[in-house]
Amino acid sequence: MHCVRKVTDDLYWVGANEKRLHLFENIHPIEDGVSYNSYLLLDEKTVLFDTADWAVGRQFIENVEYVLDGRKLDYMVINHMEPDHCASMEEILLRYPEVTVVSTEKAYMLMQQFGFSVTDNFHQVQEGDTMSFGKHNVVFVEAPMVHWPEAMVTFDTTNGVLFSADAFGSFKSLDGVLFADEVNFDRDWLDEARRYYTNIVGKYGPHVMDLLGKAATIDIKMLCPLHGPVWRKDLGYILDKYVHWATYEPEEKGVLIAYASMYGNTESAAQILAAKLHEKGMHNLRMYDVSKTHQSYLIGEAFKYSHMALLAPTYNLNLFPPMESFMLDMQKLNLQKRVVGVVENGSWAPQSGVVMKEILDSMKQMTVLNEEVSVTSSVSKAVYDELDSLADSIIDSMKQDYKY
Ligand SMILES: Cc1cc2nc3c(=O)[nH]c(=O)nc-3n(C[C@H](O)[C@H](O)[C@H](O)COP(=O)(O)O)c2cc1C
Ligand SMILES: [Fe+2]
Ligand SMILES: [Fe+2]
């Protein structure tokens, strides 16, 4: 049975929710699911904007057929060729063989690579090209590396709707929701929107800023992303979040404490540091065991807070592997502009601090605080005092307008 929602008088959400998949891209846990959004415009011509993952293909097709209500499908605009959105395009091509596929040259190449039979029925567009579907006129805007090189967004100049591809997307299935103003986004969605953005697109901040620069020149009334809710109110809220994430500026003054520990001694150091920070008045603090927390959550938190304390034991003359993996992920995602405290632990040849600092040095504008703490097996009185000093210097650095 169909399950659709009306976005405007003549535009429908025909996407579907995925709640069975455990790992998005087979790597990121999605405990609350994800939506694959697709939109269908009923103008003089009928236009489908993107499709959906094959896992929800059946629901998606039922939705498209219901909204078309016997009309033929004239156009299928493909903004993004990643299979979570384009996998069902083959089924659309089979059911509506007269449809014209509209997309970029790079997307056409990917269509061939993925094996979709698009040849004669392809209409290639590039930056600034326009099309009219009757009442609605659209302009195509290239959005390379948001999140793949072929990506574009489509702006409907008639009603101000921006089909924004993966930009402004979020994890979490919609479960009946269509608009962001139907939920408490800040409370219930923001963390998952951040986790989605930072892990999926986080590396490409400058490309996202390019797209936001282009977006600033058009009068956007509504954002229709490929995952998560549609934005029709308070667009400034989500745009502001995107500017922070894309420029690697922290959203909040606060501390992410990420620790690793085999026997509990490094964990004890983390607890002491957290207690000292609270005692000194710093309450915006989150603490995670990197062995127990999926890296994607740690990445989201690292993008959120201004400060980080990283504590880890030495392991085979190197850094404890889950901490190494988290730190290399931050490095690969280009995280910058953070103030970091480092605490190592070792019983005979401590090395984790050196490795942590090497990784931090290879990142841009990361400030490692001088109070380096080295635990020898368990926290001694001297180390206890050093953790106290580290808490002081974290708080001092927050008081200054820190130059990274
Ligand atoms: C497989 C393995 C390798 C280790 N390699 C080193 C090492 O190379 N150098 C060192 O000083 N300690 C090494 N250690 C010891 C731990 O780093 C040390 O006992 C530390 O205090 C543990 O902290 P924790 O109580 O938080 O787990 C190793 C421990 C294990 C289990
Ligand atoms: Fe994507
Ligand atoms: Fe996507």
Coordinates of C-alpha atoms and ligand atoms in Angstrom, one line a residue:
M1 CA 0.0 0.0 0.0
H2 CA 1.2 3.5 -0.7
C3 CA 2.5 5.8 2.0
V4 CA 3.1 9.3 0.7
R5 CA 3.0 12.9 1.9
K6 CA 2.2 16.2 0.2
V7 CA 5.1 18.6 0.3
T8 CA 3.3 21.4 -1.6
D9 CA 0.1 21.5 -3.7
D10 CA 1.8 19.6 -6.6
L11 CA 4.8 18.0 -5.0
Y12 CA 4.8 14.7 -3.1
W13 CA 7.2 12.8 -1.0
V14 CA 7.3 9.3 -2.4
G15 CA 10.3 8.0 -0.5
A16 CA 10.4 5.2 2.1
N17 CA 11.9 4.4 5.5
E18 CA 14.5 1.7 6.1
K19 CA 14.3 0.4 9.7
R20 CA 15.8 -3.1 9.3
L21 CA 19.3 -2.2 8.1
H22 CA 21.8 -2.2 10.9
L23 CA 24.7 -0.4 9.2
F24 CA 24.4 2.4 6.8
E25 CA 27.1 2.0 4.0
N26 CA 27.8 -1.2 6.0
I27 CA 29.7 0.9 8.5
H28 CA 27.6 3.4 10.5
P29 CA 25.0 2.0 13.0
I30 CA 21.5 3.3 12.3
E31 CA 19.6 2.3 15.4
D32 CA 16.8 4.7 14.5
G33 CA 16.8 3.8 10.8
V34 CA 17.1 6.1 7.8
S35 CA 14.8 7.5 5.1
Y36 CA 15.4 7.5 1.4
N37 CA 13.6 10.5 0.1
S38 CA 12.3 10.9 -3.4
Y39 CA 9.9 13.6 -4.7
L40 CA 7.4 13.6 -7.4
L41 CA 6.2 16.8 -9.1
L42 CA 2.8 16.8 -11.0
D43 CA 3.1 19.7 -13.4
E44 CA 2.2 19.8 -17.1
K45 CA 5.0 17.2 -17.1
T46 CA 5.5 14.7 -14.3
V47 CA 9.0 14.8 -12.8
L48 CA 10.6 12.4 -10.3
F49 CA 13.5 13.8 -8.3
D50 CA 15.8 10.9 -7.4
T51 CA 14.7 7.4 -6.5
A52 CA 15.4 5.2 -3.4
D53 CA 17.5 2.3 -2.2
W54 CA 16.6 -1.1 -3.6
A55 CA 15.8 -2.4 -0.1
V56 CA 12.7 -0.1 -0.1
G57 CA 12.1 -0.4 -3.8
R58 CA 8.7 -2.0 -3.6
Q59 CA 7.3 0.7 -1.3
F60 CA 8.8 3.4 -3.5
I61 CA 7.3 2.0 -6.7
E62 CA 3.9 1.8 -5.0
N63 CA 4.2 5.4 -4.0
V64 CA 5.2 6.6 -7.4
E65 CA 2.3 4.7 -9.1
Y66 CA -0.2 6.0 -6.6
V67 CA 0.8 9.7 -7.1
L68 CA 1.0 9.4 -10.9
D69 CA -2.5 7.9 -10.8
G70 CA -2.2 6.6 -14.4
R71 CA -0.2 9.5 -15.8
K72 CA 3.0 8.7 -17.6
L73 CA 6.4 9.7 -16.0
D74 CA 8.1 12.3 -18.2
Y75 CA 11.3 13.1 -16.4
M76 CA 13.5 11.6 -13.8
V77 CA 16.1 14.1 -12.4
I78 CA 19.0 12.3 -10.8
N79 CA 20.8 14.6 -8.4
H80 CA 23.1 11.9 -6.9
M81 CA 24.2 8.5 -8.2
E82 CA 25.0 6.8 -4.9
P83 CA 23.0 3.5 -4.8
D84 CA 21.1 4.5 -1.7
H85 CA 19.2 6.9 -4.0
C86 CA 19.6 5.6 -7.5
A87 CA 19.3 1.8 -7.1
S88 CA 15.6 1.9 -8.0
M89 CA 16.1 3.9 -11.2
E90 CA 16.4 0.7 -13.2
E91 CA 12.9 -0.3 -12.1
I92 CA 11.6 3.1 -13.0
L93 CA 13.2 2.8 -16.5
L94 CA 11.6 -0.6 -16.9
R95 CA 8.1 0.6 -15.9
Y96 CA 8.3 4.0 -17.6
P97 CA 10.5 3.3 -20.7
E98 CA 9.6 6.7 -22.2
V99 CA 11.0 8.7 -19.2
T100 CA 13.8 11.1 -19.9
V101 CA 16.7 11.0 -17.4
V102 CA 18.1 14.4 -16.5
S103 CA 21.5 14.5 -14.9
T104 CA 25.2 15.5 -15.2
E105 CA 27.9 14.1 -17.5
K106 CA 29.6 12.4 -14.5
A107 CA 26.4 10.9 -13.4
Y108 CA 25.8 9.4 -16.9
M109 CA 29.2 7.8 -16.6
L110 CA 28.3 6.3 -13.3
M111 CA 24.9 5.1 -14.7
Q112 CA 26.9 3.1 -17.3
Q113 CA 29.3 1.8 -14.6
F114 CA 26.4 0.6 -12.4
G115 CA 24.8 -1.0 -15.4
F116 CA 21.6 1.0 -15.9
S117 CA 20.4 1.1 -19.5
V118 CA 20.3 4.8 -20.0
T119 CA 21.3 5.8 -23.5
D120 CA 18.9 7.7 -25.9
N121 CA 16.7 8.8 -23.1
F122 CA 19.4 10.9 -21.3
H123 CA 19.3 14.7 -21.1
Q124 CA 22.6 16.0 -19.9
V125 CA 22.7 19.2 -17.9
Q126 CA 25.4 21.3 -16.3
E127 CA 25.7 24.3 -13.9
G128 CA 23.2 27.0 -14.7
D129 CA 21.1 25.0 -17.2
T130 CA 17.4 25.4 -16.8
M131 CA 14.3 23.4 -17.7
S132 CA 10.6 24.1 -17.6
F133 CA 8.0 21.5 -16.7
G134 CA 5.0 23.7 -17.2
K135 CA 4.4 26.1 -14.3
H136 CA 7.6 25.1 -12.7
N137 CA 11.0 26.2 -13.9
V138 CA 14.2 24.7 -12.4
V139 CA 17.9 25.5 -12.5
F140 CA 20.6 22.9 -12.0
V141 CA 23.5 23.6 -9.7
E142 CA 26.6 21.4 -9.6
A143 CA 27.6 20.2 -6.1
P144 CA 30.8 18.2 -6.6
M145 CA 31.8 16.1 -3.6
V146 CA 28.6 16.7 -1.7
H147 CA 28.9 13.8 -1.4
W148 CA 30.2 12.3 -4.7
P149 CA 31.8 14.1 -7.7
E150 CA 28.7 13.8 -9.9
A151 CA 26.3 15.4 -7.4
M152 CA 24.1 18.3 -8.3
V153 CA 21.2 20.1 -6.6
T154 CA 18.0 21.3 -8.4
F155 CA 16.4 24.6 -7.6
D156 CA 12.7 25.2 -8.5
T157 CA 12.7 28.9 -9.1
T158 CA 8.9 28.9 -9.2
N159 CA 8.3 28.0 -5.6
G160 CA 11.8 28.2 -4.0
V161 CA 12.2 24.4 -3.4
L162 CA 15.8 23.2 -3.4
F163 CA 16.2 19.5 -4.0
S164 CA 19.5 19.4 -2.1
A165 CA 20.7 15.8 -2.5
D166 CA 22.6 14.5 0.5
A167 CA 23.1 18.1 1.8
F168 CA 20.9 18.8 4.9
G169 CA 20.2 15.1 5.2
S170 CA 20.1 13.1 8.5
F171 CA 20.0 9.6 9.8
K172 CA 16.7 8.4 11.5
S173 CA 13.7 7.2 9.7
L174 CA 10.9 9.7 9.3
D175 CA 8.1 7.5 10.7
G176 CA 5.3 9.7 9.4
V177 CA 7.2 13.0 9.8
L178 CA 7.7 15.1 6.7
F179 CA 8.7 18.6 7.9
A180 CA 11.5 19.4 10.4
D181 CA 9.0 21.7 12.2
E182 CA 6.8 18.7 13.0
V183 CA 9.4 17.4 15.5
N184 CA 11.7 18.8 18.2
F185 CA 14.7 18.8 15.8
D186 CA 17.2 20.2 18.2
R187 CA 16.3 17.7 20.9
D188 CA 15.5 14.6 18.8
W189 CA 17.3 14.9 15.4
L190 CA 20.3 17.2 15.6
D191 CA 22.7 14.6 16.9
E192 CA 21.8 12.2 14.1
A193 CA 22.0 15.0 11.5
R194 CA 25.4 15.9 12.7
R195 CA 26.5 12.2 12.8
Y196 CA 25.2 11.8 9.3
Y197 CA 27.0 14.9 7.9
T198 CA 30.3 14.6 9.7
N199 CA 30.8 10.9 8.9
I200 CA 29.5 11.0 5.3
V201 CA 30.4 14.4 4.0
G202 CA 32.7 15.8 6.8
K203 CA 35.8 15.5 4.8
Y204 CA 34.5 17.9 2.1
G205 CA 33.9 21.1 4.1
P206 CA 35.2 23.5 1.4
H207 CA 33.0 21.9 -1.2
V208 CA 30.0 22.2 1.1
M209 CA 30.9 25.9 1.7
D210 CA 31.0 26.4 -2.1
L211 CA 27.5 25.0 -2.3
L212 CA 26.3 27.1 0.6
G213 CA 27.8 30.2 -1.2
K214 CA 25.8 29.4 -4.3
A215 CA 22.7 28.7 -2.1
A216 CA 23.1 32.2 -0.6
T217 CA 22.4 33.8 -4.0
I218 CA 19.0 32.1 -4.5
D219 CA 15.8 32.6 -2.5
I220 CA 15.3 29.2 -0.9
K221 CA 11.9 28.6 0.7
M222 CA 12.2 24.9 1.2
L223 CA 15.0 22.3 1.5
C224 CA 14.2 18.8 0.3
P225 CA 17.1 16.5 1.1
L226 CA 17.5 12.9 0.2
H227 CA 17.4 11.7 3.9
G228 CA 15.5 13.1 6.9
P229 CA 12.9 15.8 7.1
V230 CA 12.1 18.7 4.7
W231 CA 12.9 22.2 5.9
R232 CA 10.2 24.9 5.3
K233 CA 10.7 27.0 8.5
D234 CA 13.7 28.4 10.2
L235 CA 16.1 27.4 7.4
G236 CA 18.7 29.6 9.1
Y237 CA 19.0 27.1 12.0
I238 CA 20.2 24.2 9.8
L239 CA 22.3 26.5 7.5
D240 CA 24.1 27.8 10.6
K241 CA 24.8 24.2 11.7
Y242 CA 26.2 23.4 8.2
V243 CA 28.5 26.5 8.3
H244 CA 29.9 25.3 11.6
W245 CA 30.5 21.7 10.4
A246 CA 31.8 22.7 7.0
T247 CA 34.3 25.2 8.4
Y248 CA 35.2 22.8 11.3
E249 CA 34.2 25.5 13.8
P250 CA 33.0 23.9 17.1
E251 CA 29.3 24.4 17.8
E252 CA 29.8 24.6 21.6
K253 CA 32.4 25.3 24.2
G254 CA 32.6 21.9 25.9
V255 CA 34.8 18.8 26.3
L256 CA 34.6 15.4 24.7
I257 CA 36.5 13.0 26.9
A258 CA 37.3 9.9 24.8
Y259 CA 39.3 7.2 26.6
A260 CA 40.5 3.6 26.1
S261 CA 41.3 1.2 28.9
M262 CA 42.0 -2.5 29.3
Y263 CA 42.2 -2.8 33.1
G264 CA 40.5 0.4 34.2
N265 CA 43.5 2.6 35.1
T266 CA 43.2 5.0 32.1
E267 CA 39.5 5.0 32.7
S268 CA 40.2 6.1 36.3
A269 CA 42.3 9.0 34.9
A270 CA 39.4 9.9 32.7
Q271 CA 37.0 9.9 35.6
I272 CA 39.3 12.1 37.7
L273 CA 39.7 14.6 34.8
A274 CA 35.9 14.7 34.4
A275 CA 35.4 15.2 38.1
K276 CA 38.0 18.0 38.1
L277 CA 36.3 19.7 35.2
H278 CA 32.9 19.6 36.8
E279 CA 34.3 20.8 40.1
K280 CA 35.8 23.8 38.3
G281 CA 32.5 24.6 36.7
M282 CA 32.8 23.0 33.2
H283 CA 29.6 21.0 32.9
N284 CA 29.3 20.7 29.1
L285 CA 31.2 17.5 29.0
R286 CA 30.6 14.0 27.5
M287 CA 32.7 11.0 28.2
Y288 CA 33.0 7.8 26.0
D289 CA 34.9 4.6 26.1
V290 CA 36.2 4.3 22.5
S291 CA 36.1 0.5 22.7
K292 CA 32.4 0.5 23.4
T293 CA 31.2 3.5 21.3
H294 CA 31.0 3.2 17.6
Q295 CA 33.4 5.6 16.0
S296 CA 30.7 7.4 14.0
Y297 CA 29.2 8.7 17.3
L298 CA 32.7 9.9 18.5
I299 CA 33.2 11.7 15.2
G300 CA 29.9 13.5 15.6
E301 CA 30.8 14.6 19.1
A302 CA 34.3 15.7 18.0
F303 CA 32.8 18.0 15.5
K304 CA 30.4 19.4 18.1
Y305 CA 32.7 20.4 21.0
S306 CA 35.6 22.8 21.2
H307 CA 37.8 20.7 23.3
M308 CA 38.9 17.1 23.5
A309 CA 40.7 15.0 26.1
L310 CA 42.1 11.8 24.6
L311 CA 43.4 9.1 27.1
A312 CA 44.8 5.8 26.0
P313 CA 47.2 3.0 27.0
T314 CA 50.2 1.9 25.1
Y315 CA 49.7 -1.3 23.1
N316 CA 52.6 -3.2 21.5
L317 CA 54.8 0.0 21.5
N318 CA 51.9 1.8 19.8
L319 CA 48.5 3.3 20.5
F320 CA 45.6 1.1 21.7
P321 CA 43.9 0.2 18.4
P322 CA 40.4 1.6 18.9
M323 CA 41.8 5.0 19.8
E324 CA 44.2 4.9 16.8
S325 CA 41.2 4.1 14.6
F326 CA 39.2 7.0 16.0
M327 CA 42.0 9.5 15.7
L328 CA 42.9 8.5 12.1
D329 CA 39.2 8.8 11.2
M330 CA 39.2 12.4 12.6
Q331 CA 42.3 13.1 10.6
K332 CA 40.8 11.6 7.4
L333 CA 37.6 13.6 7.8
N334 CA 39.8 16.8 8.1
L335 CA 38.7 17.8 11.6
Q336 CA 40.5 21.0 12.6
K337 CA 40.5 23.8 15.1
R338 CA 40.3 21.8 18.4
V339 CA 42.1 22.2 21.7
V340 CA 43.3 18.8 22.9
G341 CA 44.6 17.3 26.1
V342 CA 46.5 14.1 25.9
V343 CA 46.9 11.4 28.6
E344 CA 49.0 8.3 27.9
N345 CA 49.4 5.1 29.9
G346 CA 52.1 2.4 29.8
S347 CA 53.7 -0.1 32.2
W348 CA 57.2 -0.4 30.7
A349 CA 57.7 1.7 27.6
P350 CA 54.9 4.2 27.3
Q351 CA 54.4 5.3 23.7
S352 CA 50.7 6.1 23.2
G353 CA 51.2 9.8 24.0
V354 CA 53.9 10.2 21.2
V355 CA 51.6 8.4 18.7
M356 CA 48.6 10.5 19.7
K357 CA 50.6 13.7 19.3
E358 CA 52.0 12.6 15.9
I359 CA 48.4 12.2 14.6
L360 CA 47.3 15.5 16.1
D361 CA 50.3 17.3 14.6
S362 CA 49.4 15.9 11.1
M363 CA 46.0 17.6 11.4
K364 CA 45.3 21.3 10.8
Q365 CA 45.1 23.9 13.6
M366 CA 45.0 21.4 16.4
T367 CA 46.4 22.8 19.7
V368 CA 47.8 20.2 22.1
L369 CA 47.9 21.5 25.6
N370 CA 51.2 21.5 27.3
E371 CA 50.1 19.6 30.4
E372 CA 50.9 16.2 29.0
V373 CA 50.1 13.5 31.5
S374 CA 51.8 10.1 31.5
V375 CA 50.3 7.4 33.7
T376 CA 52.6 4.6 34.7
S377 CA 50.2 1.6 35.1
S378 CA 47.9 3.3 37.6
V379 CA 47.2 6.9 38.7
S380 CA 49.7 8.1 41.3
K381 CA 49.4 11.2 43.5
A382 CA 51.7 13.1 41.1
V383 CA 49.5 12.1 38.1
Y384 CA 46.4 13.0 40.1
D385 CA 47.8 16.6 40.5
E386 CA 48.7 16.7 36.8
L387 CA 45.1 15.8 35.8
D388 CA 44.1 18.7 38.0
S389 CA 46.4 21.0 36.1
L390 CA 45.1 19.6 32.8
A391 CA 41.6 20.5 33.9
D392 CA 42.8 24.0 34.7
S393 CA 44.4 24.5 31.4
I394 CA 41.4 23.2 29.5
I395 CA 39.2 25.7 31.3
D396 CA 41.8 28.5 30.9
S397 CA 41.9 27.9 27.1
M398 CA 38.2 28.2 27.0
K399 CA 38.3 31.6 28.6
Q400 CA 40.6 32.9 25.9
D401 CA 39.4 33.5 22.4
Y402 CA 41.7 30.7 21.3
K403 CA 43.9 31.1 18.3
Y404 CA 44.5 27.5 17.1
Ligands
LIG1 C1 48.9 -6.6 24.3 C2 49.5 -5.5 25.2 C3 50.6 -4.8 24.8 C4 51.1 -3.8 25.6 N1 52.2 -3.1 25.2 C5 52.8 -2.2 26.0 C6 53.9 -1.4 25.5 O1 54.4 -1.6 24.4 N2 54.4 -0.5 26.4 C7 53.9 -0.3 27.6 O2 54.5 0.5 28.3 N3 52.8 -1.0 28.1 C8 52.2 -1.9 27.3 N4 51.2 -2.6 27.7 C9 50.7 -2.4 29.1 C10 49.6 -1.4 29.2 O3 49.7 -0.3 28.3 C11 49.6 -0.9 30.6 O4 49.4 -2.0 31.5 C12 48.5 0.2 31.0 O5 48.8 0.6 32.3 C13 47.1 -0.3 30.9 O6 46.2 0.7 31.2 P1 44.7 0.3 31.6 O7 44.6 -0.1 33.0 O8 43.9 1.6 31.4 O9 44.2 -0.7 30.6 C14 50.6 -3.6 26.9 C15 49.5 -4.3 27.3 C16 48.9 -5.3 26.5 C17 47.7 -6.1 27.0
FE2 FE 25.5 10.0 -0.8
FE3 FE 22.5 9.5 0.7

